[in-house]
Each structure stands twice: as structure tokens, then as C-alpha cells.
Amino acid sequence: MTVLTALPKSAATSILDPLTDARSQLAEAIGLLGYEPGMFELLAKPRREITVSIPLRRDSGEIEVLTGHRVQHNFSRGPAKGGLRYSPEVSLDEVRALAMWMTWKCALLDVPYGGAKGGVQIDPSTYSMAELERVTRRYTSEISPLIGPEKDIPAPDIGTDERTMAWMMDTYSAQQGHTVLGVTTGKPLSLGGSLGRATATSRGVVHLALAALREIGIDPSRATAAVEGYGKVGRHAARFLSEAGVRVVAVSDQHGAVVATAGLDISALDAHVDACGTVAGFRMADSSDRSEILEMAVDLLVPAAIEGTINEQNAARIKARVIVEGANGPTTKEADVVLNRKNVLVVPDILANAGGVLVSYFEWVQANQAYWWNADDVEQRLAERMTHAWNAVCAKSAAMGVPLRTAATVIAVERVTLAHLQRGLYP
Ligand code: GLU
């Protein structure tokens, strides 16, 4: 699997504050539900968090010390669950926000998990494979008291992949003295991974993109789309959209953007990306500016890169009628207000990109049972549960007269709160 690991310094970095946004989404949901302020306090704070130093011997022989975090936002409904991100931009507050969104995502999809997230401050593109293996193993060892199939189950996120998950699983298993397949998800197929996991997030994104287009009366076979980010999520999403008949006219990654109004030839583009590591320079399209992709006149926009790329600086210029969030937190709070005013249908991250953690759950279930499903089982269950969640969020949104993000957060917060109330406070 090719993973594009170099991350851009976001143009929006200075105005990004995902934790403040995540907390204000929670505050809004608590207010709408009429819960006491103490419930906000309880859910705004992570349950547990750990910051670790990761000493690394570089291939050159020098020692370098990296920093890593693991945040378990909540585990009232089951083990904490969430990805591990390798990025130079990682901060504890960012990991806290991402962990909170995982709690809502798992509750919304009704999988028996809480939410967690991990991050190591590292640009993986500047380290050798052997160095990345040492970083991963040491990080795993440092956080090992907190993780386990019944405690906290990491998975891939930006900058990590199935190889990272195999190293984590191996390190944890070596410490336990036996193989523990259920400690990570997103593993290689040969090591207890699930069929369909690698493409699950994108599958889910596309299921909901098609549903959202139909919801506002656009026939997908007449629709146009732009995809921001051509990594693990955006790349497969572009392919599935195009297979579904949507004309994908523009895509971008951290190095550049390409546009073809007649529709991009996705197979040719994938061959180019495999050879060059970027969409930039693809001959069968015009090159464009990365920021322009977000503002193109298309029916559907799929932001599938990092947080905050849709923000107060560009929200007013967005022309898409539907936004389906493949990334976590791509739309800032301020941008959300503008988009709602413009009547753009925004399918929020905790719903739109939940296919990944859903199939992570399937992988964990299969590992725990040592019984493996076929690809059709996975696809069918993914489609069923995404559709079910979509219908529930649409119904809640209509009933409460609120945007989909608010409705999704309300459903999730309601479920997590119920678990807290039924368990009671200890002591
Ligand atoms: N990193 C993915 C997410 O943000 C997947 C998490 C998981 O599978 O646990 O949803």
C-alpha cells in the first residue's frame, strides 16, 4: 500500500482550534438535550491521557527523542477505539478533539466502543522504514499499560498504515507472551485483518454521498465532484464515486491539484500516483491550485485531508451543494455557520467517515471469534449500518430542525449519556 505521508503545513493552521470546535459542538448538543452542565464537564474532558517520550536511535547512530500521545476520551460504552496519527502537526489538543469525535462516531454507529486517538509528532516521510518500526514499537511499549482488545484498540490514521498496526500488534503480543490479534485493527489480511477494511472509510463516504445527492434531488449519474486529499480515504472515494457514475472533475493532494471538466480518468490517475507519489503532473488533466479545488463549481465536495481546510477564509466561496466529510474535522465552526446559511448539505465526519471504524469493529469481532467473514458479508453489513445511521440522523435533523452535524452529535451524546446514567457514578 502506498501511503503519502508528507503533510502540508495547512494554510489555515493559525485559525485552527479543533478542540474548541469539538467542545462547542458538545455544548450545543447538551443544551439542546437539556442536560445539566455537569454532563458537559464530564464529556468535555478526556477520561485518560498519556504523553510519552520516544527515544529513537536514528540510522545515523544519533539519538532523537520524539513525543507521542494517547487520549482515551470516553469508554462508558466499551473499549476506547481510534486511530494513531503520525504527523509533525500533532498536538495534545488536536488528539483530544479527535478522540472526542471518535466517541461520538462509535456511539452514532452503535458500535460498543468509546473513543480514543493517538499521535506521534513526526514527519514519517523523512524517516526510514527501520526507524519508523523502532518508533512504533517504542511508542506501543510506552502506552502498552493502556491498550488491549478490551481496553483501547488503535487503528491507522494519517501517516500510519497496516504495517504500523502489524508492528503494534507484534510488540504488544511479545509483551503478553502470546498473539493478541484484537489489540489493533487495520492490520494486514494475513495477520487477522478484515476484508474490506482498507477501503471501508471510502465506501462509507460514497454510500452517504450518493444518498445525500439523492436527498437534494440530484441524480448521481449527472453529478460532478471534487475530492480534496488523495490518500487512504480520498483516493478510493474518487474511484468509487466514478464507478457509481459521478463525474469526478478535480482532485488534490499536498503537492498539487488536477482538473478535467470532462471527468478524470481515475485508473490512469491512480497509475500516475503509483508511479510519482502525487496527483501533480498528471498529464491527462490541467494542473490547478490546491485551494481552488475546494471552491469549484461542483455538486459534491469531499474533503478528505486534514482538519480545518474549510474555514472562515473560504467558506463563503464554496459552491458545492453537498459536502461529505471524509476527513475528521475538515469544517471549522465558523465555516459551518456560513455553509448552513448557504443551505449547503454537510454530511458530518462522525457520520460520513464512520465506515472505517465500523469495519475496524468487524475486524475486532472476527479476531475475537477467530472466524473470518467474506467480502460480501463485510460490504453488506457496512452498507446496512451506514444507511441506518444516515436515516437516523436525517430523521433527527428534520424533527429538531437542526443541521445534520448537530443531529448526529445529539444522537451520539444521548447514547453516551445514557450509558453514564445507567452505570451511575462511582463511588
Ligand atoms: N482513523 C480512523 C478514524 O478516524 C479509523 C479509526 C478506527 O478504525 O479505529 O475514524
GROMACS .gro file of C-alpha atoms and ligand atoms in nm:
model
  437
    1MET     CA    1   0.000   0.000   0.000
    2THR     CA    2   0.136   0.343  -0.091
    3VAL     CA    3   0.088   0.597   0.182
    4LEU     CA    4   0.154   0.960   0.108
    5THR     CA    5   0.300   1.067   0.434
    6ALA     CA    6   0.439   1.417   0.386
    7LEU     CA    7   0.189   1.658   0.531
    8PRO     CA    8   0.132   2.013   0.424
    9LYS     CA    9   0.158   2.299   0.663
   10SER     CA   10  -0.205   2.396   0.647
   11ALA     CA   11  -0.268   2.748   0.528
   12ALA     CA   12  -0.531   2.758   0.795
   13THR     CA   13  -0.308   2.648   1.082
   14SER     CA   14  -0.328   2.978   1.265
   15ILE     CA   15  -0.706   2.975   1.283
   16LEU     CA   16  -0.739   2.607   1.367
   17ASP     CA   17  -0.859   2.500   1.704
   18PRO     CA   18  -1.029   2.163   1.669
   19LEU     CA   19  -1.066   2.110   2.043
   20THR     CA   20  -1.260   2.434   2.088
   21ASP     CA   21  -1.480   2.337   1.793
   22ALA     CA   22  -1.536   1.985   1.930
   23ARG     CA   23  -1.627   2.123   2.272
   24SER     CA   24  -1.868   2.376   2.131
   25GLN     CA   25  -2.040   2.102   1.929
   26LEU     CA   26  -2.076   1.909   2.254
   27ALA     CA   27  -2.205   2.217   2.439
   28GLU     CA   28  -2.468   2.273   2.171
   29ALA     CA   29  -2.586   1.912   2.192
   30ILE     CA   30  -2.600   1.921   2.573
   31GLY     CA   31  -2.802   2.244   2.554
   32LEU     CA   32  -3.049   2.101   2.303
   33LEU     CA   33  -3.090   1.787   2.513
   34GLY     CA   34  -3.145   1.996   2.825
   35TYR     CA   35  -2.881   1.808   3.024
   36GLU     CA   36  -2.722   1.956   3.334
   37PRO     CA   37  -2.393   2.146   3.289
   38GLY     CA   38  -2.212   1.876   3.487
   39MET     CA   39  -2.275   1.637   3.197
   40PHE     CA   40  -2.092   1.877   2.967
   41GLU     CA   41  -1.798   1.882   3.212
   42LEU     CA   42  -1.800   1.505   3.226
   43LEU     CA   43  -1.797   1.464   2.848
   44ALA     CA   44  -1.573   1.758   2.759
   45LYS     CA   45  -1.275   1.614   2.944
   46PRO     CA   46  -1.087   1.303   2.833
   47ARG     CA   47  -1.112   1.014   3.075
   48ARG     CA   48  -0.741   0.929   3.047
   49GLU     CA   49  -0.446   1.060   2.857
   50ILE     CA   50  -0.080   0.979   2.841
   51THR     CA   51   0.213   1.165   2.685
   52VAL     CA   52   0.528   0.965   2.629
   53SER     CA   53   0.884   1.029   2.520
   54ILE     CA   54   1.001   0.805   2.242
   55PRO     CA   55   1.378   0.782   2.225
   56LEU     CA   56   1.487   0.674   1.880
   57ARG     CA   57   1.828   0.572   1.756
   58ARG     CA   58   1.842   0.709   1.403
   59ASP     CA   59   2.008   0.505   1.131
   60SER     CA   60   2.293   0.754   1.154
   61GLY     CA   61   2.357   0.644   1.514
   62GLU     CA   62   2.229   0.967   1.670
   63ILE     CA   63   1.961   0.968   1.939
   64GLU     CA   64   1.646   1.170   1.886
   65VAL     CA   65   1.356   1.194   2.129
   66LEU     CA   66   1.005   1.216   1.986
   67THR     CA   67   0.679   1.287   2.165
   68GLY     CA   68   0.365   1.074   2.149
   69HIS     CA   69   0.018   1.091   2.298
   70ARG     CA   70  -0.273   0.856   2.353
   71VAL     CA   71  -0.601   1.004   2.466
   72GLN     CA   72  -0.896   0.794   2.576
   73HIS     CA   73  -1.184   1.035   2.565
   74ASN     CA   74  -1.453   0.801   2.689
   75PHE     CA   75  -1.512   0.431   2.748
   76SER     CA   76  -1.856   0.421   2.905
   77ARG     CA   77  -1.995   0.207   2.618
   78GLY     CA   78  -1.696  -0.025   2.575
   79PRO     CA   79  -1.324  -0.021   2.499
   80ALA     CA   80  -1.179   0.304   2.369
   81LYS     CA   81  -1.121   0.298   1.993
   82GLY     CA   82  -0.942   0.521   1.748
   83GLY     CA   83  -0.656   0.574   1.510
   84LEU     CA   84  -0.290   0.659   1.553
   85ARG     CA   85  -0.161   0.960   1.360
   86TYR     CA   86   0.198   1.031   1.260
   87SER     CA   87   0.231   1.397   1.170
   88PRO     CA   88   0.460   1.687   1.258
   89GLU     CA   89   0.146   1.888   1.338
   90VAL     CA   90   0.023   1.653   1.612
   91SER     CA   91  -0.057   1.826   1.941
   92LEU     CA   92  -0.225   1.704   2.256
   93ASP     CA   93  -0.526   1.930   2.199
   94GLU     CA   94  -0.568   1.800   1.846
   95VAL     CA   95  -0.556   1.441   1.971
   96ARG     CA   96  -0.812   1.530   2.240
   97ALA     CA   97  -1.050   1.664   1.977
   98LEU     CA   98  -1.002   1.365   1.751
   99ALA     CA   99  -1.059   1.129   2.047
  100MET     CA  100  -1.386   1.306   2.134
  101TRP     CA  101  -1.507   1.275   1.776
  102MET     CA  102  -1.427   0.902   1.790
  103THR     CA  103  -1.657   0.867   2.093
  104TRP     CA  104  -1.943   1.027   1.901
  105LYS     CA  105  -1.866   0.830   1.583
  106CYS     CA  106  -1.875   0.495   1.763
  107ALA     CA  107  -2.191   0.584   1.954
  108LEU     CA  108  -2.363   0.709   1.639
  109LEU     CA  109  -2.287   0.385   1.455
  110ASP     CA  110  -2.387   0.199   1.769
  111VAL     CA  111  -2.066   0.000   1.794
  112PRO     CA  112  -1.980  -0.095   2.154
  113TYR     CA  113  -1.680   0.134   2.186
  114GLY     CA  114  -1.574   0.458   2.338
  115GLY     CA  115  -1.337   0.696   2.165
  116ALA     CA  116  -0.960   0.737   2.165
  117LYS     CA  117  -0.685   0.876   1.946
  118GLY     CA  118  -0.309   0.860   1.939
  119GLY     CA  119  -0.049   1.079   1.779
  120VAL     CA  120   0.326   1.094   1.737
  121GLN     CA  121   0.488   1.423   1.638
  122ILE     CA  122   0.686   1.301   1.342
  123ASP     CA  123   0.701   1.354   0.968
  124PRO     CA  124   0.716   0.989   0.859
  125SER     CA  125   0.831   1.078   0.509
  126THR     CA  126   1.169   1.179   0.650
  127TYR     CA  127   1.238   0.854   0.837
  128SER     CA  128   1.347   0.515   0.708
  129MET     CA  129   1.123   0.213   0.741
  130ALA     CA  130   1.351   0.068   1.008
  131GLU     CA  131   1.333   0.394   1.204
  132LEU     CA  132   0.955   0.401   1.178
  133GLU     CA  133   0.943   0.045   1.305
  134ARG     CA  134   1.156   0.139   1.608
  135VAL     CA  135   0.939   0.446   1.678
  136THR     CA  136   0.621   0.240   1.652
  137ARG     CA  137   0.749  -0.038   1.876
  138ARG     CA  138   0.874   0.200   2.144
  139TYR     CA  139   0.555   0.406   2.136
  140THR     CA  140   0.350   0.085   2.168
  141SER     CA  141   0.562  -0.032   2.455
  142GLU     CA  142   0.523   0.304   2.634
  143ILE     CA  143   0.143   0.307   2.603
  144SER     CA  144   0.101  -0.070   2.649
  145PRO     CA  145  -0.047  -0.048   3.002
  146LEU     CA  146  -0.341   0.138   2.848
  147ILE     CA  147  -0.414  -0.065   2.535
  148GLY     CA  148  -0.558  -0.411   2.473
  149PRO     CA  149  -0.857  -0.570   2.300
  150GLU     CA  150  -1.078  -0.491   2.597
  151LYS     CA  151  -0.921  -0.156   2.682
  152ASP     CA  152  -0.819   0.052   2.383
  153ILE     CA  153  -0.774  -0.059   2.024
  154PRO     CA  154  -0.560   0.156   1.790
  155ALA     CA  155  -0.604   0.167   1.411
  156PRO     CA  156  -0.445   0.354   1.120
  157ASP     CA  157  -0.494   0.726   1.065
  158ILE     CA  158  -0.291   0.989   0.876
  159GLY     CA  159   0.069   0.876   0.832
  160THR     CA  160   0.018   0.520   0.958
  161ASP     CA  161  -0.093   0.205   0.779
  162GLU     CA  162  -0.142  -0.169   0.808
  163ARG     CA  163   0.231  -0.223   0.859
  164THR     CA  164   0.224   0.011   1.161
  165MET     CA  165  -0.067  -0.191   1.302
  166ALA     CA  166   0.122  -0.518   1.248
  167TRP     CA  167   0.425  -0.382   1.440
  168MET     CA  168   0.199  -0.259   1.721
  169MET     CA  169   0.021  -0.592   1.743
  170ASP     CA  170   0.352  -0.778   1.744
  171THR     CA  171   0.507  -0.557   2.013
  172TYR     CA  172   0.202  -0.586   2.238
  173SER     CA  173   0.183  -0.962   2.177
  174ALA     CA  174   0.552  -1.007   2.258
  175GLN     CA  175   0.493  -0.834   2.592
  176GLN     CA  176   0.190  -1.051   2.667
  177GLY     CA  177   0.370  -1.369   2.565
  178HIS     CA  178   0.104  -1.473   2.314
  179THR     CA  179  -0.051  -1.340   1.995
  180VAL     CA  180  -0.328  -1.087   2.059
  181LEU     CA  181  -0.487  -1.013   1.722
  182GLY     CA  182  -0.760  -0.794   1.869
  183VAL     CA  183  -0.527  -0.524   2.005
  184THR     CA  184  -0.519  -0.327   1.678
  185THR     CA  185  -0.738  -0.309   1.370
  186GLY     CA  186  -0.649  -0.217   1.015
  187LYS     CA  187  -0.394  -0.499   1.012
  188PRO     CA  188  -0.276  -0.684   0.701
  189LEU     CA  189  -0.513  -0.957   0.585
  190SER     CA  190  -0.253  -1.222   0.657
  191LEU     CA  191  -0.245  -1.113   1.023
  192GLY     CA  192  -0.611  -1.111   1.108
  193GLY     CA  193  -0.709  -0.804   0.910
  194SER     CA  194  -1.059  -0.786   0.765
  195LEU     CA  195  -1.152  -0.796   0.401
  196GLY     CA  196  -1.279  -0.454   0.303
  197ARG     CA  197  -1.106  -0.262   0.586
  198ALA     CA  198  -0.861  -0.077   0.362
  199THR     CA  199  -1.140   0.074   0.152
  200ALA     CA  200  -1.409   0.089   0.422
  201THR     CA  201  -1.392   0.461   0.501
  202SER     CA  202  -1.418   0.549   0.133
  203ARG     CA  203  -1.702   0.301   0.076
  204GLY     CA  204  -1.897   0.462   0.358
  205VAL     CA  205  -1.822   0.811   0.229
  206VAL     CA  206  -1.954   0.719  -0.113
  207HIS     CA  207  -2.268   0.544   0.019
  208LEU     CA  208  -2.357   0.864   0.200
  209ALA     CA  209  -2.250   1.094  -0.082
  210LEU     CA  210  -2.493   0.916  -0.314
  211ALA     CA  211  -2.766   0.925  -0.052
  212ALA     CA  212  -2.707   1.297   0.012
  213LEU     CA  213  -2.714   1.385  -0.358
  214ARG     CA  214  -3.043   1.200  -0.399
  215GLU     CA  215  -3.177   1.370  -0.086
  216ILE     CA  216  -3.149   1.708  -0.254
  217GLY     CA  217  -3.279   1.580  -0.586
  218ILE     CA  218  -2.952   1.536  -0.777
  219ASP     CA  219  -2.917   1.218  -0.981
  220PRO     CA  220  -2.562   1.091  -0.905
  221SER     CA  221  -2.511   0.999  -1.270
  222ARG     CA  222  -2.548   1.369  -1.356
  223ALA     CA  223  -2.342   1.494  -1.064
  224THR     CA  224  -1.991   1.636  -1.055
  225ALA     CA  225  -1.748   1.603  -0.767
  226ALA     CA  226  -1.419   1.734  -0.634
  227VAL     CA  227  -1.209   1.539  -0.386
  228GLU     CA  228  -0.957   1.712  -0.159
  229GLY     CA  229  -0.684   1.470  -0.050
  230TYR     CA  230  -0.575   1.163  -0.240
  231GLY     CA  231  -0.457   0.941   0.044
  232LYS     CA  232  -0.622   0.644   0.211
  233VAL     CA  233  -0.971   0.797   0.201
  234GLY     CA  234  -0.981   1.035  -0.098
  235ARG     CA  235  -0.824   0.801  -0.348
  236HIS     CA  236  -1.071   0.514  -0.307
  237ALA     CA  237  -1.358   0.760  -0.269
  238ALA     CA  238  -1.275   0.912  -0.609
  239ARG     CA  239  -1.272   0.565  -0.763
  240PHE     CA  240  -1.599   0.451  -0.603
  241LEU     CA  241  -1.768   0.780  -0.698
  242SER     CA  242  -1.660   0.742  -1.055
  243GLU     CA  243  -1.773   0.376  -1.059
  244ALA     CA  244  -2.112   0.499  -0.935
  245GLY     CA  245  -2.137   0.732  -1.234
  246VAL     CA  246  -2.038   1.057  -1.065
  247ARG     CA  247  -1.809   1.274  -1.277
  248VAL     CA  248  -1.502   1.340  -1.063
  249VAL     CA  249  -1.362   1.659  -1.214
  250ALA     CA  250  -1.093   1.761  -0.966
  251VAL     CA  251  -0.866   1.610  -0.703
  252SER     CA  252  -0.581   1.743  -0.494
  253ASP     CA  253  -0.311   1.628  -0.257
  254GLN     CA  254  -0.039   1.803  -0.059
  255HIS     CA  255   0.170   1.857  -0.369
  256GLY     CA  256  -0.086   1.992  -0.614
  257ALA     CA  257  -0.424   1.961  -0.781
  258VAL     CA  258  -0.557   1.847  -1.119
  259VAL     CA  259  -0.879   1.930  -1.301
  260ALA     CA  260  -1.054   1.774  -1.601
  261THR     CA  261  -1.402   1.911  -1.663
  262ALA     CA  262  -1.495   1.612  -1.877
  263GLY     CA  263  -1.412   1.389  -1.579
  264LEU     CA  264  -1.081   1.245  -1.462
  265ASP     CA  265  -0.975   0.902  -1.582
  266ILE     CA  266  -0.932   0.760  -1.232
  267SER     CA  267  -0.748   0.442  -1.339
  268ALA     CA  268  -0.494   0.648  -1.533
  269LEU     CA  269  -0.464   0.890  -1.243
  270ASP     CA  270  -0.405   0.602  -0.998
  271ALA     CA  271  -0.130   0.467  -1.223
  272HIS     CA  272   0.028   0.814  -1.227
  273VAL     CA  273   0.005   0.841  -0.845
  274ASP     CA  274   0.158   0.494  -0.803
  275ALA     CA  275   0.450   0.599  -1.021
  276CYS     CA  276   0.502   0.957  -0.895
  277GLY     CA  277   0.355   0.961  -0.541
  278THR     CA  278   0.131   1.259  -0.619
  279VAL     CA  279  -0.155   1.367  -0.843
  280ALA     CA  280   0.055   1.667  -0.953
  281GLY     CA  281   0.187   1.637  -1.305
  282PHE     CA  282  -0.092   1.407  -1.428
  283ARG     CA  283  -0.083   1.464  -1.800
  284MET     CA  284  -0.448   1.391  -1.881
  285ALA     CA  285  -0.568   1.689  -1.677
  286ASP     CA  286  -0.491   2.056  -1.618
  287SER     CA  287  -0.297   2.147  -1.312
  288SER     CA  288  -0.468   2.373  -1.063
  289ASP     CA  289  -0.422   2.536  -0.730
  290ARG     CA  290  -0.492   2.322  -0.423
  291SER     CA  291  -0.715   2.584  -0.265
  292GLU     CA  292  -0.925   2.615  -0.582
  293ILE     CA  293  -1.039   2.254  -0.555
  294LEU     CA  294  -1.247   2.344  -0.251
  295GLU     CA  295  -1.413   2.634  -0.427
  296MET     CA  296  -1.501   2.467  -0.756
  297ALA     CA  297  -1.849   2.474  -0.901
  298VAL     CA  298  -1.935   2.108  -0.838
  299ASP     CA  299  -2.235   1.932  -0.687
  300LEU     CA  300  -2.033   1.733  -0.437
  301LEU     CA  301  -1.719   1.819  -0.241
  302VAL     CA  302  -1.536   1.551  -0.043
  303PRO     CA  303  -1.275   1.700   0.190
  304ALA     CA  304  -1.052   1.401   0.271
  305ALA     CA  305  -0.733   1.562   0.400
  306ILE     CA  306  -0.691   1.726   0.741
  307GLU     CA  307  -0.878   1.945   0.988
  308GLY     CA  308  -0.989   2.295   0.913
  309THR     CA  309  -0.939   2.316   0.536
  310ILE     CA  310  -1.292   2.458   0.505
  311ASN     CA  311  -1.277   2.765   0.722
  312GLU     CA  312  -1.391   3.124   0.751
  313GLN     CA  313  -1.146   3.225   0.480
  314ASN     CA  314  -1.303   3.015   0.205
  315ALA     CA  315  -1.648   2.906   0.327
  316ALA     CA  316  -1.832   3.191   0.156
  317ARG     CA  317  -1.678   3.094  -0.178
  318ILE     CA  318  -1.771   2.725  -0.161
  319LYS     CA  319  -2.008   2.635  -0.441
  320ALA     CA  320  -2.072   2.265  -0.379
  321ARG     CA  321  -2.428   2.180  -0.279
  322VAL     CA  322  -2.325   1.876  -0.078
  323ILE     CA  323  -2.014   1.829   0.137
  324VAL     CA  324  -1.934   1.482   0.263
  325GLU     CA  325  -1.656   1.489   0.521
  326GLY     CA  326  -1.407   1.211   0.457
  327ALA     CA  327  -1.157   1.379   0.691
  328ASN     CA  328  -1.209   1.437   1.061
  329GLY     CA  329  -1.293   1.798   1.141
  330PRO     CA  330  -1.238   1.950   0.793
  331THR     CA  331  -1.501   2.221   0.853
  332THR     CA  332  -1.441   2.477   1.127
  333LYS     CA  333  -1.722   2.606   1.345
  334GLU     CA  334  -1.722   2.943   1.168
  335ALA     CA  335  -1.737   2.776   0.827
  336ASP     CA  336  -2.025   2.558   0.942
  337VAL     CA  337  -2.231   2.869   1.017
  338VAL     CA  338  -2.162   3.009   0.669
  339LEU     CA  339  -2.241   2.680   0.495
  340ASN     CA  340  -2.566   2.636   0.686
  341ARG     CA  341  -2.669   2.987   0.588
  342LYS     CA  342  -2.592   2.899   0.226
  343ASN     CA  343  -2.802   2.585   0.260
  344VAL     CA  344  -2.514   2.351   0.178
  345LEU     CA  345  -2.590   1.997   0.293
  346VAL     CA  346  -2.293   1.899   0.509
  347VAL     CA  347  -2.270   1.529   0.597
  348PRO     CA  348  -2.054   1.545   0.911
  349ASP     CA  349  -1.736   1.348   0.970
  350ILE     CA  350  -1.870   1.142   1.260
  351LEU     CA  351  -2.126   1.001   1.019
  352ALA     CA  352  -1.962   1.028   0.678
  353ASN     CA  353  -1.627   0.867   0.756
  354ALA     CA  354  -1.753   0.613   1.010
  355GLY     CA  355  -1.713   0.323   0.764
  356GLY     CA  356  -1.351   0.290   0.876
  357VAL     CA  357  -1.418   0.233   1.241
  358LEU     CA  358  -1.722   0.024   1.156
  359VAL     CA  359  -1.510  -0.227   0.965
  360SER     CA  360  -1.247  -0.197   1.240
  361TYR     CA  361  -1.522  -0.321   1.469
  362PHE     CA  362  -1.596  -0.605   1.226
  363GLU     CA  363  -1.224  -0.691   1.224
  364TRP     CA  364  -1.213  -0.698   1.605
  365VAL     CA  365  -1.526  -0.915   1.619
  366GLN     CA  366  -1.372  -1.156   1.367
  367ALA     CA  367  -1.040  -1.164   1.557
  368ASN     CA  368  -1.217  -1.230   1.888
  369GLN     CA  369  -1.418  -1.513   1.732
  370ALA     CA  370  -1.130  -1.640   1.515
  371TYR     CA  371  -1.386  -1.670   1.237
  372TRP     CA  372  -1.348  -1.472   0.916
  373TRP     CA  373  -1.622  -1.323   0.706
  374ASN     CA  374  -1.618  -1.299   0.328
  375ALA     CA  375  -1.602  -0.967   0.143
  376ASP     CA  376  -1.977  -0.966   0.074
  377ASP     CA  377  -2.059  -1.004   0.444
  378VAL     CA  378  -1.841  -0.704   0.524
  379GLU     CA  379  -1.975  -0.486   0.242
  380GLN     CA  380  -2.336  -0.568   0.311
  381ARG     CA  381  -2.309  -0.501   0.685
  382LEU     CA  382  -2.119  -0.179   0.618
  383ALA     CA  383  -2.386  -0.056   0.376
  384GLU     CA  384  -2.668  -0.154   0.612
  385ARG     CA  385  -2.525   0.020   0.916
  386MET     CA  386  -2.419   0.335   0.730
  387THR     CA  387  -2.767   0.364   0.576
  388HIS     CA  388  -2.930   0.305   0.913
  389ALA     CA  389  -2.721   0.581   1.074
  390TRP     CA  390  -2.787   0.816   0.780
  391ASN     CA  391  -3.163   0.764   0.815
  392ALA     CA  392  -3.149   0.820   1.190
  393VAL     CA  393  -2.952   1.144   1.151
  394CYS     CA  394  -3.182   1.274   0.876
  395ALA     CA  395  -3.488   1.197   1.087
  396LYS     CA  396  -3.338   1.369   1.393
  397SER     CA  397  -3.235   1.668   1.185
  398ALA     CA  398  -3.588   1.704   1.047
  399ALA     CA  399  -3.751   1.653   1.385
  400MET     CA  400  -3.531   1.908   1.562
  401GLY     CA  401  -3.487   2.149   1.272
  402VAL     CA  402  -3.109   2.140   1.306
  403PRO     CA  403  -2.821   2.066   1.065
  404LEU     CA  404  -2.701   1.708   1.021
  405ARG     CA  405  -2.388   1.767   1.234
  406THR     CA  406  -2.595   1.884   1.529
  407ALA     CA  407  -2.839   1.597   1.485
  408ALA     CA  408  -2.558   1.340   1.467
  409THR     CA  409  -2.388   1.481   1.776
  410VAL     CA  410  -2.718   1.488   1.965
  411ILE     CA  411  -2.783   1.118   1.891
  412ALA     CA  412  -2.429   1.024   1.996
  413VAL     CA  413  -2.426   1.236   2.312
  414GLU     CA  414  -2.766   1.094   2.410
  415ARG     CA  415  -2.632   0.738   2.381
  416VAL     CA  416  -2.312   0.806   2.571
  417THR     CA  417  -2.502   0.993   2.843
  418LEU     CA  418  -2.747   0.706   2.877
  419ALA     CA  419  -2.457   0.468   2.936
  420HIS     CA  420  -2.322   0.700   3.207
  421LEU     CA  421  -2.659   0.736   3.374
  422GLN     CA  422  -2.730   0.364   3.368
  423ARG     CA  423  -2.388   0.280   3.506
  424GLY     CA  424  -2.412   0.550   3.769
  425LEU     CA  425  -2.127   0.745   3.923
  426TYR     CA  426  -1.865   0.555   4.120
  427PRO     CA  427  -1.844   0.576   4.416
  428GLU     N1  428  -0.867   0.667   1.196
  428GLU     C1  429  -0.998   0.628   1.157
  428GLU     C2  430  -1.100   0.730   1.204
  428GLU     O1  431  -1.066   0.843   1.230
  428GLU     C3  432  -1.032   0.486   1.197
  428GLU     C4  433  -1.034   0.459   1.344
  428GLU     C5  434  -1.051   0.313   1.379
  428GLU     O2  435  -1.072   0.231   1.292
  428GLU     O3  436  -1.043   0.283   1.500
  428GLU     O4  437  -1.216   0.703   1.209
   0.00000   0.00000   0.00000
